[in-house]
Amino acid sequence: MDNAEKPTKVSFWSKLQSIALTVVAVMLSLGQWNDTKDAVSSAYEAFVANWTNDIEYKHISTLHVGQTQAYVTSIFGKPHVSKKSKLDSEIVYFYYGNKKYQLTLAIKDKRLSGYAIVGLNTDFQVSVPYTAQTLLSTPLEQYFSQTDSYFSDANNIEYYAESHDLGKKAMFYNLILGAVNYGNFSASDRSSVKKLNADLDRGVADVTAALSTSRKLTPNYFAVTELAPNVMIEGLLTHFEYKTLLKID
């Protein structure tokens, strides 16, 4: 009788684990563990970012008004574009381009005074701070029943935005929500914004109907700021600026 033991079949995952351990061992022997760790981390983040928005959501969730410029740029890196405010000479807007979203930072005295996000893809539904909502999922009128103040333009860029005072529980910051003509902005969205602006330009006494239509837009933009709302909204790039300076194909 043959008492020889039969060879044990090794699973795919066991082989993969063995290969991974071998690579780590080799890199350790060469004193390159830190480089290997960084490469593996970068590869993992690239993989996750390709299939989900989790990495981007995590980075955005770290932003808070009052942080230092040095801290914020340590997370997001150097801005791709910057522009000085015309309304407040002490404010500089920093812009970061991404295929999924655009980030704007309002920096004053080397401190974060406000930040804004524009979602460029329909599935980029990042959480909107101080609400239970996410971008690109719920009409404006369902966030707040009324608006404290609103802003709109249909010239260099089409947008409708409204500002809400968050009260003392949130340091009286302003939450700005809006629909901006970047990314997915339909002909119907554009028509709503243009109708409101046409009424305002003509001095129509009652713009309730046009305003109500604009409030049915689904926001792709939000900003949190301690600045006056009009100063934060000034940070929106025009079509020309966006396409020539920041747009990533």
Coordinates of C-alpha atoms in Angstrom, one line a residue:
M1 CA 0.0 0.0 0.0
D2 CA 1.3 3.4 -1.0
N3 CA 1.6 5.6 2.1
A4 CA 2.9 8.6 0.2
E5 CA 1.1 11.8 1.1
K6 CA -0.9 13.5 -1.7
P7 CA 0.2 17.0 -2.6
T8 CA -2.0 19.7 -1.1
K9 CA -3.6 22.1 -3.6
V10 CA -2.8 25.8 -2.7
S11 CA -5.6 28.3 -3.2
F12 CA -5.3 31.4 -5.4
W13 CA -5.5 33.7 -2.3
S14 CA -2.8 31.8 -0.5
K15 CA -0.5 32.1 -3.5
L16 CA -1.3 35.8 -3.7
Q17 CA -0.5 36.3 0.0
S18 CA 2.7 34.4 -0.4
I19 CA 3.8 36.6 -3.3
A20 CA 2.9 39.7 -1.4
L21 CA 4.9 38.7 1.6
T22 CA 7.8 37.8 -0.6
V23 CA 7.7 41.3 -2.2
V24 CA 7.6 42.9 1.2
A25 CA 10.5 40.8 2.4
V26 CA 12.6 41.7 -0.6
M27 CA 11.8 45.4 -0.2
L28 CA 12.7 45.2 3.5
S29 CA 16.0 43.6 2.7
L30 CA 16.7 46.5 0.3
G31 CA 15.8 49.1 2.9
Q32 CA 12.9 50.4 0.8
W33 CA 9.9 49.8 3.0
N34 CA 8.8 53.4 3.1
D35 CA 8.8 53.7 -0.7
T36 CA 6.9 50.4 -1.0
K37 CA 4.3 51.5 1.6
D38 CA 3.8 54.8 -0.2
A39 CA 3.4 53.1 -3.6
V40 CA 0.9 50.5 -2.3
S41 CA -1.1 53.3 -0.5
S42 CA -1.2 55.4 -3.7
A43 CA -2.2 52.4 -5.8
Y44 CA -5.0 51.5 -3.4
E45 CA -6.3 55.1 -3.3
A46 CA -6.2 55.3 -7.1
F47 CA -8.2 52.0 -7.4
V48 CA -10.8 53.1 -4.8
A49 CA -11.1 56.6 -6.5
N50 CA -11.7 54.9 -9.9
W51 CA -14.7 52.9 -8.6
T52 CA -16.1 55.0 -5.8
N53 CA -16.1 58.6 -4.5
D54 CA -15.1 57.6 -0.9
I55 CA -11.6 59.0 -1.0
E56 CA -12.9 62.4 -2.3
Y57 CA -15.7 62.4 0.3
K58 CA -13.2 61.7 3.1
H59 CA -10.9 64.5 2.0
I60 CA -13.7 67.0 1.7
S61 CA -15.0 66.0 5.2
T62 CA -11.7 67.2 6.7
L63 CA -12.4 70.8 5.7
H64 CA -13.6 73.2 8.5
V65 CA -13.7 77.0 8.6
G66 CA -10.9 78.3 10.8
Q67 CA -8.3 75.9 9.7
T68 CA -4.9 77.2 8.8
Q69 CA -3.8 77.6 5.2
A70 CA -0.8 75.3 5.9
Y71 CA -3.0 72.5 7.2
V72 CA -5.5 72.6 4.3
T73 CA -2.8 72.7 1.6
S74 CA -1.0 69.8 3.4
I75 CA -4.1 67.7 2.5
F76 CA -5.1 69.1 -0.9
G77 CA -1.7 70.3 -2.1
K78 CA -0.9 73.5 -3.9
P79 CA -3.8 75.1 -5.6
H80 CA -4.0 74.9 -9.4
V81 CA -5.2 78.5 -9.7
S82 CA -5.6 81.5 -7.4
K83 CA -7.4 84.8 -7.8
K84 CA -7.8 87.8 -5.5
S85 CA -11.2 89.0 -4.4
K86 CA -12.4 92.3 -5.8
L87 CA -14.8 92.8 -2.8
D88 CA -12.2 92.1 -0.1
S89 CA -8.6 92.8 -0.9
E90 CA -7.4 90.5 1.9
I91 CA -9.1 87.4 0.5
V92 CA -7.5 85.1 -2.1
Y93 CA -9.4 82.3 -3.7
F94 CA -7.6 79.0 -4.2
Y95 CA -9.0 76.6 -6.9
Y96 CA -8.5 72.9 -7.3
G97 CA -9.6 71.0 -10.4
N98 CA -10.7 67.4 -10.4
K99 CA -12.7 65.3 -12.8
K100 CA -15.4 64.8 -10.2
Y101 CA -15.6 68.1 -8.4
Q102 CA -14.2 71.6 -8.1
L103 CA -13.0 72.9 -4.8
T104 CA -12.6 76.6 -3.9
L105 CA -11.0 77.8 -0.7
A106 CA -11.3 81.4 0.5
I107 CA -8.1 82.3 2.4
K108 CA -7.8 85.4 4.6
D109 CA -4.8 86.0 6.8
K110 CA -3.5 82.5 6.1
R111 CA -6.7 81.0 7.4
L112 CA -9.6 79.2 5.8
S113 CA -12.6 81.6 5.9
G114 CA -14.8 79.5 3.6
Y115 CA -14.8 76.6 1.1
A116 CA -17.1 75.6 -1.7
I117 CA -17.7 72.4 -3.7
V118 CA -19.2 72.0 -7.1
G119 CA -20.1 68.4 -8.0
L120 CA -19.4 67.8 -11.7
N121 CA -20.8 64.2 -12.0
T122 CA -24.3 63.2 -11.2
D123 CA -23.1 60.5 -8.8
F124 CA -20.9 62.9 -6.8
Q125 CA -23.3 63.1 -4.0
V126 CA -21.1 64.5 -1.2
S127 CA -22.8 65.3 2.1
V128 CA -23.8 68.9 2.6
P129 CA -22.6 70.1 6.0
Y130 CA -25.2 71.0 8.6
T131 CA -28.0 69.1 6.7
A132 CA -29.1 65.6 6.2
Q133 CA -28.9 66.0 2.4
T134 CA -26.3 65.4 -0.3
L135 CA -25.5 67.3 -3.4
L136 CA -27.2 66.4 -6.7
S137 CA -30.0 64.5 -5.0
T138 CA -32.6 66.9 -3.6
P139 CA -34.2 70.1 -4.9
L140 CA -33.3 73.4 -3.2
E141 CA -36.8 74.0 -1.9
Q142 CA -36.5 70.8 0.2
Y143 CA -33.5 72.0 2.1
F144 CA -35.1 75.1 3.6
S145 CA -38.7 76.2 3.2
Q146 CA -37.6 79.8 2.7
T147 CA -34.4 81.6 1.7
D148 CA -32.7 84.4 3.6
S149 CA -31.2 85.9 0.5
Y150 CA -30.5 84.7 -3.1
F151 CA -28.0 85.5 -5.9
S152 CA -28.3 84.8 -9.6
D153 CA -26.5 85.6 -12.8
A154 CA -26.9 84.7 -16.5
N155 CA -24.1 86.6 -18.1
N156 CA -20.5 85.3 -17.6
I157 CA -21.9 82.2 -15.9
E158 CA -25.4 81.0 -15.2
Y159 CA -26.2 80.1 -11.6
Y160 CA -28.8 80.5 -8.9
A161 CA -27.7 80.3 -5.2
E162 CA -29.3 81.1 -1.9
S163 CA -27.7 81.8 1.5
H164 CA -28.9 80.5 4.9
D165 CA -27.6 81.7 8.3
L166 CA -26.8 78.6 10.4
G167 CA -27.3 80.4 13.7
K168 CA -25.2 80.4 16.9
K169 CA -25.0 76.6 17.0
A170 CA -22.8 76.8 13.9
M171 CA -20.9 80.0 14.8
F172 CA -23.3 82.0 12.6
Y173 CA -21.7 80.6 9.5
N174 CA -23.5 80.9 6.2
L175 CA -24.5 77.8 4.2
I176 CA -24.8 78.6 0.5
L177 CA -26.6 76.2 -1.9
G178 CA -26.9 76.6 -5.6
A179 CA -27.1 75.3 -9.1
V180 CA -24.1 76.3 -11.2
N181 CA -23.6 75.8 -15.0
Y182 CA -20.6 73.5 -14.7
G183 CA -20.8 69.8 -15.4
N184 CA -24.4 68.5 -15.7
F185 CA -26.5 71.6 -16.2
S186 CA -29.5 71.0 -18.4
A187 CA -31.2 73.3 -20.9
S188 CA -34.2 73.4 -18.5
D189 CA -31.9 74.5 -15.6
R190 CA -30.4 77.2 -17.8
S191 CA -33.8 78.4 -18.9
S192 CA -35.0 78.7 -15.2
V193 CA -32.0 80.8 -14.3
K194 CA -32.2 83.0 -17.4
K195 CA -36.0 83.6 -16.7
L196 CA -35.3 84.8 -13.2
N197 CA -32.5 87.1 -14.3
A198 CA -34.6 88.5 -17.2
D199 CA -37.3 89.4 -14.7
L200 CA -34.8 91.0 -12.3
D201 CA -33.2 93.0 -15.2
R202 CA -36.6 94.3 -16.3
G203 CA -37.4 95.4 -12.8
V204 CA -40.4 93.1 -12.5
A205 CA -42.1 93.9 -9.2
D206 CA -43.1 90.3 -8.4
V207 CA -40.6 87.6 -9.2
T208 CA -42.2 85.0 -7.0
A209 CA -43.0 82.6 -9.9
A210 CA -39.5 82.7 -11.4
L211 CA -37.9 82.4 -8.0
S212 CA -40.1 79.4 -7.2
T213 CA -39.0 77.7 -10.4
S214 CA -35.4 78.3 -9.6
R215 CA -35.8 76.8 -6.1
K216 CA -36.8 73.6 -7.8
L217 CA -33.3 73.2 -9.2
T218 CA -31.2 70.5 -7.7
P219 CA -28.0 72.0 -6.2
N220 CA -24.6 70.9 -7.4
Y221 CA -22.9 73.6 -5.4
F222 CA -22.5 74.3 -1.7
A223 CA -20.3 76.6 0.4
V224 CA -19.7 77.1 4.1
T225 CA -18.3 80.4 5.1
E226 CA -17.9 83.0 7.8
L227 CA -17.7 85.6 5.1
A228 CA -20.6 87.7 3.7
P229 CA -22.4 85.4 1.2
N230 CA -21.7 87.7 -1.8
V231 CA -18.0 87.5 -1.1
M232 CA -18.0 83.7 -1.1
I233 CA -20.1 83.6 -4.3
E234 CA -17.7 86.0 -6.0
G235 CA -15.3 83.0 -6.0
L236 CA -17.3 81.2 -8.7
L237 CA -15.3 81.1 -11.9
T238 CA -16.8 82.4 -15.1
H239 CA -17.2 80.1 -18.0
F240 CA -14.0 81.4 -19.6
E241 CA -12.0 81.0 -16.4
Y242 CA -13.3 77.6 -15.7
K243 CA -12.7 76.2 -19.2
T244 CA -9.2 77.8 -19.7
L245 CA -7.8 77.5 -16.2
L246 CA -9.3 74.6 -14.4
K247 CA -11.4 72.2 -16.5
I248 CA -9.9 68.7 -16.6
D249 CA -11.1 66.4 -19.4

